XYZ file of C-alpha atoms in Angstrom:
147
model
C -17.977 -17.448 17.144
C -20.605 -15.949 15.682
C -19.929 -12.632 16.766
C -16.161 -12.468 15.343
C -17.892 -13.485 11.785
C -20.324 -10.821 12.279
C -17.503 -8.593 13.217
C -15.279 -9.636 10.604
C -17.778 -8.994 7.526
C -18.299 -5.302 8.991
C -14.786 -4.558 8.668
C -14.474 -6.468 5.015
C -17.496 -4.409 4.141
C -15.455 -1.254 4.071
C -12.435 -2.578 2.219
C -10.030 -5.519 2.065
C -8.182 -6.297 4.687
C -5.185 -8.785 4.918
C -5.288 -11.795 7.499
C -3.128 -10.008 10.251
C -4.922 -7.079 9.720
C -8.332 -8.550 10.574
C -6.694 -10.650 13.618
C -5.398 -7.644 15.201
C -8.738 -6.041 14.566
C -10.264 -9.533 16.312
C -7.861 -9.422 18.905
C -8.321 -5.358 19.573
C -12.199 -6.447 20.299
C -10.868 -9.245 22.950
C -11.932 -12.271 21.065
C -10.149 -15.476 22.542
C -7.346 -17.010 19.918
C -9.212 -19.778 19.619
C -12.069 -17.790 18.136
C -9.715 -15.742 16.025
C -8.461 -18.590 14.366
C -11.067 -20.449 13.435
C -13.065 -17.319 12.486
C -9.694 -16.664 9.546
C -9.747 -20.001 8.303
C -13.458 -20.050 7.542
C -13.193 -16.875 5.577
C -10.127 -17.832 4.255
C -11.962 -21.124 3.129
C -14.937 -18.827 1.820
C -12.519 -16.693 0.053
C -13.427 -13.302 1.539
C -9.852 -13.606 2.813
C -6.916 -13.392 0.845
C -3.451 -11.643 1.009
C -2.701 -11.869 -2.296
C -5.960 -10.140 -3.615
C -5.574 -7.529 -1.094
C -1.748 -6.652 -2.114
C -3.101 -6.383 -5.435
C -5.910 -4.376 -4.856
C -3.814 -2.221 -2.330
C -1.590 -1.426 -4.805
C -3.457 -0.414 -7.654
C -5.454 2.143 -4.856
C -1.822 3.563 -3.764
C -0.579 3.605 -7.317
C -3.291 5.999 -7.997
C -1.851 8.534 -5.385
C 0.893 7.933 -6.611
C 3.193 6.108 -4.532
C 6.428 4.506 -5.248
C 7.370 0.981 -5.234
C 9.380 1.327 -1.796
C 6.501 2.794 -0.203
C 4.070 -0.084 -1.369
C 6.225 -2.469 -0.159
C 6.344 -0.835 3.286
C 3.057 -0.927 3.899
C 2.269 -4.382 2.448
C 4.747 -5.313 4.706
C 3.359 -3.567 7.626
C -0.159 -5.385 7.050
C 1.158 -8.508 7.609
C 1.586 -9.806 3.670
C 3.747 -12.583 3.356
C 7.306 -10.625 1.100
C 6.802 -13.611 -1.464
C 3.360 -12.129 -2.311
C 4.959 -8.759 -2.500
C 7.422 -9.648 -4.684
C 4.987 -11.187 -7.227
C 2.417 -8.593 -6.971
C 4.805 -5.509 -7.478
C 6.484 -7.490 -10.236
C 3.327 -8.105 -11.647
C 2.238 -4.236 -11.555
C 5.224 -2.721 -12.801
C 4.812 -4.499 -16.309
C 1.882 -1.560 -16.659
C 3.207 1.044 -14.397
C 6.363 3.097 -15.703
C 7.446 4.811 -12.028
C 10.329 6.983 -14.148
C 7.396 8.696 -16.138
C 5.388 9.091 -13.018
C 8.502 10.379 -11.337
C 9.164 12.817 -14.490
C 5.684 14.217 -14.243
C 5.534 14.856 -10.340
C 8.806 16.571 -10.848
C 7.709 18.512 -13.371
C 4.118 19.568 -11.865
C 5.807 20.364 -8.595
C 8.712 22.498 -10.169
C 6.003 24.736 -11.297
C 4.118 25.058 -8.447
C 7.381 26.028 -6.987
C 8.072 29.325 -9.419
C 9.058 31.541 -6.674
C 11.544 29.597 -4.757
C 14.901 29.857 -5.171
C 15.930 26.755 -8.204
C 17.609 24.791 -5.750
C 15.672 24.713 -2.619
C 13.248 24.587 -5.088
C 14.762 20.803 -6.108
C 15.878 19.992 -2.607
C 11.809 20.235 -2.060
C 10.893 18.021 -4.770
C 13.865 15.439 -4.010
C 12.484 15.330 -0.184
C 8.452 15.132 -1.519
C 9.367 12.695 -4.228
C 11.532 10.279 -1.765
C 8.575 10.310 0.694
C 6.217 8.904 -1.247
C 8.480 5.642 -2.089
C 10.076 6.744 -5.567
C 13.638 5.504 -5.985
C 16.452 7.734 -5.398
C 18.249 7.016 -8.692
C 14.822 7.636 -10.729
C 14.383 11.039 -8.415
C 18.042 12.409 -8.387
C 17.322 11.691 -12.226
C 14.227 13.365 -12.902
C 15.650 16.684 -10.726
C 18.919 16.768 -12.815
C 16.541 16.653 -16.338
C 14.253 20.053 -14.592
């Protein structure tokens, strides 16, 4: 038991982590279910575990990239957090985070780091970077048809 909580602190040294993130983690490192269990609700108890405090932190990290809210919610979702969290925490953020500006800018900075393509590969590129990292197509297909 011991060891898992050992364990477990390492890995919340580093960063955050969300419960099924640090269960997998448990469960990589062959520590019975029973063990993995307990170990989560005592630091869920403690509050060194919590999914809502990591989808907020988690997003304001990405945001910083930045990332759209698609993309967040993918890999929120792919940690394990529970898509009522999501929802509140992305709700939350976007009262302070205007994704059409961001989109505007990341448009406009690549467009000019793309001076010697050809204009419309030169958009196709910016459509395909822009949609990758989670931005909206209606807010990209915008931003392109403003450059």
């Amino acid at each position: 038991m011991q060891k898992a909580r050992n364990y477990a602190f390492l890995l919340l040294k580093f960063r955050l982590r969300s419960e099924k993130e640090l269960a997998e983690r448990l469960k990589r490192k062959k520590f019975e279910p029973r063990v993995i269990s307990e170990t989560l609700a005592f630091l869920k108890e403690k509050r060194f575990l919590d999914d809502r405090l990591f989808a907020k932190t988690w997003i304001e990290w990405r945001i910083a990239k930045p990332l759209g809210v698609i993309r967040l919610r993918q890999e929120l979702r792919a940690k394990g957090i529970d898509k009522e969290i999501i929802d509140e925490t992305l709700e939350e953020v976007k009262k302070n985070y205007s994704e059409e500006s961001v989109v505007s800018g990341l448009a406009k900075e690549r467009f000019k780091k793309l001076k010697g393509v050809e204009r419309n590969k030169a958009k196709q590129r910016i459509l395909g970077y822009l949609l990758r990292r989670g931005f909206s197509t209606d807010l990209v297909i915008e931003a392109i048809r403003r450059l």
